[in-house]
Amino acid sequence: MSQEPARERAQERARERGQERARGQGPTPEAAAPQVTDHGGGVHSIKVPIPDNPLGHTLVHLVDTDRGPVLVDTGWDDPDSWDTLAAGLRALGTDVSAVHGVVITHHHPDHHGLSGQVREASGAWIAMHAADTAVVRRTREARPGVWLDYLCAKLAAVGAPDEHLAPLREARTSGRMRTLPGLRAALPDREIVPGDLLPLAGRRLRAIWTPGHTPGHVCLHLEEEHPRGLPGNGRLFSGDHLLPGITPHIGLYEDPDDAVETDPLGDYLDSLERVGRLSVAEVLPAHQHAFTTAGARVRELLSHHEDRLTGLLSLLSVPLTPWELAERMEWNRPWDRIPYGSRTIAVSEAEAHVRRLEKLGRVERVPGGGVVRFRSVEPG
């Protein structure tokens, strides 16, 4: 289906908004500037804040279609975030109630958090990959006690000290944690099928499955000529998969009921190469800013993880638990300055890297003892 009608209507709406501002009507460029960016060709982004988070904001993208605006992600479930999203849509000459659909790149709360409120206000459909929809469903159905038991047992098995486990055990005993976060996010009603075009009337938006950051993460390839004529194969809404200056967290996928040992880092590296082969003209990520150097960034990230794996092999010349390994790895600050919750995330990332090395036959588990330890294997 041709994307020209939707693009032409988007350009016409932009002209109308400019005429309104010239007559003193509608939002001024100054009022819209802090949160809204026009990427051309009927694509805009809105900076939706993430409270108390160094990332600062999620870039919620709006794509004009023949049936109304479609959002890529929605932002964090917070009153200020909701107000910013609503204000951004008004600055673009539309409203939350006019949203036709929502495409979620992955289930994390800074992307999926406001989806329920958007659907309540608009009746919009919500699409997500089946693997992440399963996570949303599991979160809604899980009892906090089961999750805390699982997390305590998992952390104890990888060598977490008693002082790290004590707050989790206390929360379990006291019953203080009565619900899990993310319960207001909507259960998606449409499935994103990898390789398929999404139902955006007048546009060509194809789903690219990019597991790693989450099991069902997707990037979205806008298969249209770049509005500024930049060389390359369209544009890519990359979610958290490909960011210009941040390496996304790659940890083990958590599922208390699943005994299958996943390989998220292996998934992520494969996904990076898949995205690199698209040769897109521009990347529209969910954080930081748009950029045009997709191929170079893919190579940087592949090199970064190769270097990290090589460094871990050196550390594992002596047997270490994943917790001990995380203590010795390089982070953006010394281990003693990493906050409590971030240490759990760091250990999960250490585990994901060890799992990759184990799958490659480069490390092995040390038998014996109640805590798992790994050591490097000499090349045969």
Tab-separated table of C-alpha atoms in Angstrom:
chain	number	residue	atom	x	y	z
A	1	MET	CA	0.000	0.000	0.000
A	2	SER	CA	1.335	3.443	-0.866
A	3	GLN	CA	2.347	5.680	2.031
A	4	GLU	CA	1.924	8.908	0.016
A	5	PRO	CA	-1.641	9.808	1.163
A	6	ALA	CA	-0.693	9.583	4.840
A	7	ARG	CA	2.497	11.537	4.285
A	8	GLU	CA	0.727	14.239	2.289
A	9	ARG	CA	-1.959	14.581	4.963
A	10	ALA	CA	0.754	14.868	7.627
A	11	GLN	CA	2.410	17.673	5.678
A	12	GLU	CA	-0.937	19.408	5.211
A	13	ARG	CA	-1.635	19.203	8.974
A	14	ALA	CA	1.809	20.668	9.654
A	15	ARG	CA	1.028	23.605	7.340
A	16	GLU	CA	-2.311	24.122	9.072
A	17	ARG	CA	-0.647	24.141	12.494
A	18	GLY	CA	1.865	26.697	11.253
A	19	GLN	CA	-0.952	28.915	9.958
A	20	GLU	CA	-2.765	28.642	13.309
A	21	ARG	CA	0.364	29.701	15.168
A	22	ALA	CA	0.817	32.629	12.758
A	23	ARG	CA	-2.745	33.763	13.641
A	24	GLY	CA	-1.996	33.422	17.358
A	25	GLN	CA	-3.966	30.183	17.681
A	26	GLY	CA	-2.809	26.781	18.906
A	27	PRO	CA	0.458	25.981	20.710
A	28	THR	CA	3.511	28.090	19.966
A	29	PRO	CA	6.788	26.494	18.827
A	30	GLU	CA	8.320	27.607	22.128
A	31	ALA	CA	5.627	25.813	24.125
A	32	ALA	CA	6.007	22.598	22.120
A	33	ALA	CA	9.800	22.669	21.804
A	34	PRO	CA	10.737	21.131	25.187
A	35	GLN	CA	9.010	17.832	24.453
A	36	VAL	CA	8.184	17.583	20.725
A	37	THR	CA	10.454	16.962	17.730
A	38	ASP	CA	9.388	16.777	14.073
A	39	HIS	CA	11.372	14.039	12.279
A	40	GLY	CA	9.653	14.672	8.948
A	41	GLY	CA	7.381	12.530	6.845
A	42	GLY	CA	4.583	12.394	9.430
A	43	VAL	CA	6.814	11.157	12.284
A	44	HIS	CA	7.259	13.031	15.563
A	45	SER	CA	8.656	12.248	18.996
A	46	ILE	CA	7.547	13.370	22.446
A	47	LYS	CA	9.958	13.384	25.402
A	48	VAL	CA	7.981	11.672	28.167
A	49	PRO	CA	9.799	11.908	31.530
A	50	ILE	CA	10.858	8.912	33.602
A	51	PRO	CA	10.659	9.930	37.284
A	52	ASP	CA	13.856	9.637	39.340
A	53	ASN	CA	15.801	7.918	36.583
A	54	PRO	CA	19.106	9.030	35.016
A	55	LEU	CA	17.757	8.165	31.544
A	56	GLY	CA	15.531	11.227	31.924
A	57	HIS	CA	12.847	10.408	29.374
A	58	THR	CA	11.403	7.974	26.873
A	59	LEU	CA	10.993	9.144	23.294
A	60	VAL	CA	7.422	8.226	22.412
A	61	HIS	CA	7.083	8.357	18.639
A	62	LEU	CA	3.925	9.308	16.787
A	63	VAL	CA	3.345	8.072	13.240
A	64	ASP	CA	0.569	9.703	11.205
A	65	THR	CA	-1.588	7.166	9.372
A	66	ASP	CA	-4.750	7.299	7.244
A	67	ARG	CA	-6.760	6.187	10.297
A	68	GLY	CA	-5.213	8.490	12.863
A	69	PRO	CA	-2.025	8.682	14.927
A	70	VAL	CA	-0.251	5.513	16.031
A	71	LEU	CA	2.178	5.622	18.968
A	72	VAL	CA	5.390	3.652	19.242
A	73	ASP	CA	5.612	3.080	23.036
A	74	THR	CA	3.804	5.212	25.611
A	75	GLY	CA	6.119	6.102	28.521
A	76	TRP	CA	6.170	5.573	32.272
A	77	ASP	CA	2.968	5.268	34.321
A	78	ASP	CA	3.196	8.534	36.252
A	79	PRO	CA	0.935	11.640	36.381
A	80	ASP	CA	3.662	13.971	35.079
A	81	SER	CA	4.485	11.527	32.289
A	82	TRP	CA	0.824	11.304	31.316
A	83	ASP	CA	0.459	15.088	31.322
A	84	THR	CA	3.558	15.454	29.142
A	85	LEU	CA	2.325	12.857	26.656
A	86	ALA	CA	-1.090	14.529	26.462
A	87	ALA	CA	0.466	17.981	26.074
A	88	GLY	CA	2.785	16.715	23.356
A	89	LEU	CA	-0.111	15.256	21.395
A	90	ARG	CA	-2.017	18.545	21.697
A	91	ALA	CA	1.056	20.422	20.463
A	92	LEU	CA	0.922	18.192	17.393
A	93	GLY	CA	-2.685	19.137	16.737
A	94	THR	CA	-4.240	15.929	18.035
A	95	ASP	CA	-5.348	14.363	21.327
A	96	VAL	CA	-4.990	11.130	23.298
A	97	SER	CA	-8.592	10.266	22.395
A	98	ALA	CA	-7.620	10.268	18.693
A	99	VAL	CA	-4.883	7.629	19.026
A	100	HIS	CA	-5.707	4.761	16.672
A	101	GLY	CA	-3.126	2.209	17.803
A	102	VAL	CA	-0.092	1.615	20.021
A	103	VAL	CA	2.920	-0.494	19.050
A	104	ILE	CA	5.063	-1.511	22.048
A	105	THR	CA	8.727	-2.276	21.406
A	106	HIS	CA	9.013	-4.198	24.703
A	107	HIS	CA	7.284	-4.662	28.026
A	108	HIS	CA	9.465	-2.486	30.308
A	109	PRO	CA	7.492	0.145	32.263
A	110	ASP	CA	9.141	3.164	30.628
A	111	HIS	CA	7.741	1.903	27.306
A	112	HIS	CA	4.509	0.088	28.165
A	113	GLY	CA	3.497	1.876	31.391
A	114	LEU	CA	0.889	4.296	30.037
A	115	SER	CA	-0.625	1.925	27.481
A	116	GLY	CA	-3.640	1.122	29.654
A	117	GLN	CA	-4.528	4.785	30.093
A	118	VAL	CA	-4.086	5.457	26.383
A	119	ARG	CA	-6.475	2.616	25.551
A	120	GLU	CA	-9.009	3.812	28.137
A	121	ALA	CA	-8.955	7.305	26.618
A	122	SER	CA	-9.014	6.272	22.965
A	123	GLY	CA	-10.029	2.641	22.492
A	124	ALA	CA	-6.740	2.126	20.625
A	125	TRP	CA	-5.468	-1.355	19.812
A	126	ILE	CA	-2.188	-2.356	21.466
A	127	ALA	CA	0.332	-4.647	19.788
A	128	MET	CA	3.311	-6.486	21.311
A	129	HIS	CA	5.419	-9.546	20.536
A	130	ALA	CA	3.995	-12.727	22.072
A	131	ALA	CA	7.059	-13.367	24.249
A	132	ASP	CA	6.699	-10.018	26.017
A	133	THR	CA	2.910	-10.306	26.191
A	134	ALA	CA	3.533	-13.512	28.178
A	135	VAL	CA	5.659	-11.479	30.614
A	136	VAL	CA	2.882	-8.894	31.014
A	137	ARG	CA	0.328	-11.644	31.642
A	138	ARG	CA	2.614	-13.378	34.142
A	139	THR	CA	3.162	-10.092	36.017
A	140	ARG	CA	-0.574	-9.479	36.267
A	141	GLU	CA	-1.242	-12.998	37.546
A	142	ALA	CA	1.780	-13.485	39.846
A	143	ARG	CA	1.559	-13.381	43.618
A	144	PRO	CA	4.335	-11.176	45.085
A	145	GLY	CA	5.296	-13.897	47.590
A	146	VAL	CA	6.090	-16.363	44.817
A	147	TRP	CA	8.239	-13.793	43.044
A	148	LEU	CA	10.140	-12.849	46.217
A	149	ASP	CA	10.791	-16.515	47.065
A	150	TYR	CA	12.149	-17.082	43.567
A	151	LEU	CA	14.328	-13.965	43.627
A	152	CYS	CA	15.791	-14.804	47.054
A	153	ALA	CA	16.595	-18.369	46.012
A	154	LYS	CA	18.108	-17.225	42.719
A	155	LEU	CA	20.314	-14.564	44.325
A	156	ALA	CA	21.435	-16.946	47.072
A	157	ALA	CA	22.425	-19.520	44.418
A	158	VAL	CA	24.711	-17.020	42.651
A	159	GLY	CA	26.464	-15.954	45.850
A	160	ALA	CA	24.608	-12.839	47.036
A	161	PRO	CA	25.578	-12.010	50.637
A	162	ASP	CA	23.096	-12.118	53.501
A	163	GLU	CA	22.952	-8.307	53.756
A	164	HIS	CA	21.623	-8.156	50.187
A	165	LEU	CA	19.071	-10.901	50.774
A	166	ALA	CA	17.814	-9.558	54.119
A	167	PRO	CA	15.513	-6.789	52.715
A	168	LEU	CA	13.874	-9.258	50.317
A	169	ARG	CA	13.316	-11.796	53.067
A	170	GLU	CA	11.895	-9.106	55.347
A	171	ALA	CA	9.492	-7.945	52.623
A	172	ARG	CA	8.382	-11.550	52.143
A	173	THR	CA	7.824	-12.141	55.857
A	174	SER	CA	6.033	-8.843	56.500
A	175	GLY	CA	3.830	-9.037	53.405
A	176	ARG	CA	4.704	-5.397	52.741
A	177	MET	CA	4.972	-6.020	48.987
A	178	ARG	CA	1.326	-6.667	48.130
A	179	THR	CA	1.458	-6.065	44.375
A	180	LEU	CA	4.064	-6.168	41.662
A	181	PRO	CA	4.900	-3.069	39.585
A	182	GLY	CA	3.461	-2.656	36.117
A	183	LEU	CA	-0.073	-3.844	36.870
A	184	ARG	CA	-1.754	-0.855	35.169
A	185	ALA	CA	-0.057	-1.545	31.845
A	186	ALA	CA	-2.539	-2.978	29.373
A	187	LEU	CA	-2.633	-6.577	28.260
A	188	PRO	CA	-2.017	-6.257	24.490
A	189	ASP	CA	-4.840	-7.308	22.169
A	190	ARG	CA	-2.756	-7.758	18.998
A	191	GLU	CA	0.362	-9.828	18.357
A	192	ILE	CA	3.387	-8.458	16.549
A	193	VAL	CA	4.547	-11.180	14.172
A	194	PRO	CA	8.217	-10.900	13.144
A	195	GLY	CA	8.615	-10.016	9.482
A	196	ASP	CA	5.019	-8.862	9.053
A	197	LEU	CA	3.843	-5.376	8.155
A	198	LEU	CA	1.879	-3.786	10.992
A	199	PRO	CA	-1.664	-2.508	10.326
A	200	LEU	CA	-0.791	1.150	9.768
A	201	ALA	CA	-2.992	2.425	6.961
A	202	GLY	CA	-0.947	4.246	4.342
A	203	ARG	CA	2.429	3.351	5.908
A	204	ARG	CA	4.903	0.483	5.609
A	205	LEU	CA	6.091	-0.491	9.100
A	206	ARG	CA	7.655	-3.937	9.374
A	207	ALA	CA	8.361	-5.804	12.621
A	208	ILE	CA	11.934	-6.980	13.231
A	209	TRP	CA	12.274	-9.366	16.197
A	210	THR	CA	15.324	-8.326	18.233
A	211	PRO	CA	15.422	-10.397	21.457
A	212	GLY	CA	18.122	-9.728	24.023
A	213	HIS	CA	17.062	-6.754	26.149
A	214	THR	CA	13.765	-8.618	26.606
A	215	PRO	CA	12.655	-11.896	25.003
A	216	GLY	CA	10.059	-10.156	22.830
A	217	HIS	CA	11.800	-6.881	21.990
A	218	VAL	CA	11.035	-5.644	18.480
A	219	CYS	CA	12.430	-2.923	16.266
A	220	LEU	CA	10.155	-1.394	13.652
A	221	HIS	CA	11.427	-0.735	10.148
A	222	LEU	CA	9.692	2.148	8.385
A	223	GLU	CA	10.184	1.045	4.779
A	224	GLU	CA	9.767	4.466	3.228
A	225	GLU	CA	12.109	6.896	1.542
A	226	HIS	CA	13.772	9.174	4.067
A	227	PRO	CA	11.963	12.563	4.114
A	228	ARG	CA	15.276	14.434	3.753
A	229	GLY	CA	16.566	12.051	1.106
A	230	LEU	CA	19.283	10.541	3.291
A	231	PRO	CA	20.879	7.470	1.716
A	232	GLY	CA	19.870	4.145	3.180
A	233	ASN	CA	16.942	1.823	3.605
A	234	GLY	CA	14.272	3.822	5.465
A	235	ARG	CA	14.168	4.475	9.209
A	236	LEU	CA	14.227	2.237	12.264
A	237	PHE	CA	12.309	2.678	15.532
A	238	SER	CA	14.877	0.845	17.644
A	239	GLY	CA	13.367	0.896	21.147
A	240	ASP	CA	16.210	0.049	23.551
A	241	HIS	CA	17.953	-2.348	21.157
A	242	LEU	CA	20.136	0.235	19.437
A	243	LEU	CA	20.920	3.488	21.259
A	244	PRO	CA	23.487	6.101	20.219
A	245	GLY	CA	25.485	6.294	23.458
A	246	ILE	CA	24.131	3.657	25.869
A	247	THR	CA	24.672	-0.084	25.991
A	248	PRO	CA	21.301	-1.615	26.907
A	249	HIS	CA	21.071	-3.935	29.883
A	250	ILE	CA	21.274	-7.597	28.892
A	251	GLY	CA	20.343	-9.851	31.802
A	252	LEU	CA	18.807	-13.266	32.232
A	253	TYR	CA	15.110	-13.478	31.395
A	254	GLU	CA	13.242	-14.028	34.640
A	255	ASP	CA	10.485	-16.633	34.823
A	256	PRO	CA	9.965	-18.577	38.072
A	257	ASP	CA	8.138	-21.351	36.205
A	258	ASP	CA	10.595	-21.845	33.344
A	259	ALA	CA	13.522	-24.244	33.708
A	260	VAL	CA	14.893	-23.541	30.206
A	261	GLU	CA	18.302	-21.852	30.257
A	262	THR	CA	18.085	-18.919	27.869
A	263	ASP	CA	21.004	-17.101	26.237
A	264	PRO	CA	19.966	-13.416	26.140
A	265	LEU	CA	23.395	-12.116	25.203
A	266	GLY	CA	23.632	-14.560	22.309
A	267	ASP	CA	20.153	-13.467	21.236
A	268	TYR	CA	21.171	-9.819	21.459
A	269	LEU	CA	24.356	-10.217	19.421
A	270	ASP	CA	22.456	-12.093	16.697
A	271	SER	CA	19.778	-9.385	16.725
A	272	LEU	CA	22.375	-6.645	16.373
A	273	GLU	CA	23.763	-8.257	13.249
A	274	ARG	CA	20.226	-8.643	11.866
A	275	VAL	CA	19.557	-4.929	12.362
A	276	GLY	CA	22.933	-3.997	10.913
A	277	ARG	CA	22.056	-5.756	7.666
A	278	LEU	CA	19.045	-3.454	7.172
A	279	SER	CA	21.380	-0.533	6.332
A	280	VAL	CA	18.838	2.056	7.493
A	281	ALA	CA	19.264	5.748	6.795
A	282	GLU	CA	18.337	6.838	10.337
A	283	VAL	CA	17.608	5.325	13.736
A	284	LEU	CA	14.833	6.720	15.953
A	285	PRO	CA	15.599	5.222	19.390
A	286	ALA	CA	13.525	5.331	22.562
A	287	HIS	CA	16.186	7.245	24.511
A	288	GLN	CA	18.735	9.981	23.823
A	289	HIS	CA	18.382	11.169	20.184
A	290	ALA	CA	18.000	10.143	16.552
A	291	PHE	CA	21.191	9.191	14.702
A	292	THR	CA	22.346	8.147	11.232
A	293	THR	CA	25.296	5.847	11.989
A	294	ALA	CA	23.487	2.550	12.559
A	295	GLY	CA	26.179	0.350	11.028
A	296	ALA	CA	28.993	1.934	13.019
A	297	ARG	CA	26.992	1.726	16.237
A	298	VAL	CA	26.249	-1.955	15.667
A	299	ARG	CA	29.974	-2.612	15.216
A	300	GLU	CA	30.770	-0.681	18.393
A	301	LEU	CA	28.317	-2.736	20.446
A	302	LEU	CA	29.517	-6.048	19.026
A	303	SER	CA	33.098	-5.054	19.842
A	304	HIS	CA	32.117	-3.904	23.341
A	305	HIS	CA	30.577	-7.246	24.247
A	306	GLU	CA	33.463	-9.191	22.690
A	307	ASP	CA	35.899	-7.187	24.836
A	308	ARG	CA	33.777	-7.775	27.926
A	309	LEU	CA	33.609	-11.516	27.319
A	310	THR	CA	37.398	-11.623	26.883
A	311	GLY	CA	37.853	-9.730	30.152
A	312	LEU	CA	35.543	-12.097	32.009
A	313	LEU	CA	37.510	-15.111	30.797
A	314	SER	CA	40.575	-13.573	32.440
A	315	LEU	CA	38.705	-12.965	35.701
A	316	LEU	CA	37.440	-16.555	35.666
A	317	SER	CA	40.932	-18.006	35.663
A	318	VAL	CA	39.975	-18.656	39.281
A	319	PRO	CA	36.507	-19.980	40.228
A	320	LEU	CA	34.025	-17.187	40.993
A	321	THR	CA	30.333	-16.944	41.725
A	322	PRO	CA	28.342	-14.578	39.471
A	323	TRP	CA	28.125	-12.171	42.428
A	324	GLU	CA	31.918	-12.197	42.878
A	325	LEU	CA	32.295	-11.729	39.142
A	326	ALA	CA	29.955	-8.731	39.160
A	327	GLU	CA	31.981	-7.173	41.996
A	328	ARG	CA	35.093	-7.356	39.809
A	329	MET	CA	33.565	-6.192	36.511
A	330	GLU	CA	33.868	-2.607	35.272
A	331	TRP	CA	30.671	-0.556	35.661
A	332	ASN	CA	29.961	3.158	35.384
A	333	ARG	CA	30.881	3.546	39.051
A	334	PRO	CA	32.740	1.528	41.726
A	335	TRP	CA	30.830	-1.464	43.149
A	336	ASP	CA	30.524	0.109	46.619
A	337	ARG	CA	28.675	3.066	45.047
A	338	ILE	CA	26.198	0.999	43.036
A	339	PRO	CA	22.716	1.207	44.643
A	340	TYR	CA	21.036	-1.864	46.087
A	341	GLY	CA	18.576	-2.501	43.250
A	342	SER	CA	21.206	-1.863	40.584
A	343	ARG	CA	23.427	-4.556	42.105
A	344	THR	CA	20.742	-7.147	41.410
A	345	ILE	CA	20.603	-5.915	37.794
A	346	ALA	CA	24.419	-5.987	37.522
A	347	VAL	CA	24.560	-9.582	38.745
A	348	SER	CA	21.931	-10.548	36.178
A	349	GLU	CA	24.107	-8.997	33.471
A	350	ALA	CA	27.151	-10.880	34.754
A	351	GLU	CA	25.117	-14.102	34.604
A	352	ALA	CA	24.064	-13.391	31.015
A	353	HIS	CA	27.691	-13.005	29.959
A	354	VAL	CA	28.726	-16.178	31.779
A	355	ARG	CA	25.831	-18.022	30.158
A	356	ARG	CA	27.098	-16.924	26.721
A	357	LEU	CA	30.614	-18.157	27.558
A	358	GLU	CA	29.186	-21.426	28.830
A	359	LYS	CA	27.194	-21.911	25.610
A	360	LEU	CA	30.423	-21.316	23.668
A	361	GLY	CA	32.275	-23.896	25.781
A	362	ARG	CA	34.639	-21.251	27.183
A	363	VAL	CA	33.667	-21.633	30.870
A	364	GLU	CA	32.411	-24.499	33.012
A	365	ARG	CA	30.606	-24.865	36.322
A	366	VAL	CA	32.692	-25.954	39.271
A	367	PRO	CA	31.097	-29.019	40.875
A	368	GLY	CA	30.217	-29.145	44.560
A	369	GLY	CA	28.867	-26.652	47.072
A	370	GLY	CA	25.493	-24.972	47.304
A	371	VAL	CA	26.565	-21.862	45.388
A	372	VAL	CA	27.330	-22.008	41.666
A	373	ARG	CA	30.851	-21.052	40.593
A	374	PHE	CA	32.381	-20.816	37.127
A	375	ARG	CA	35.898	-21.043	35.787
A	376	SER	CA	37.392	-20.568	32.340
A	377	VAL	CA	38.272	-23.546	30.170
A	378	GLU	CA	41.603	-23.699	28.394
A	379	PRO	CA	41.125	-23.825	24.594
A	380	GLY	CA	41.488	-27.400	23.400
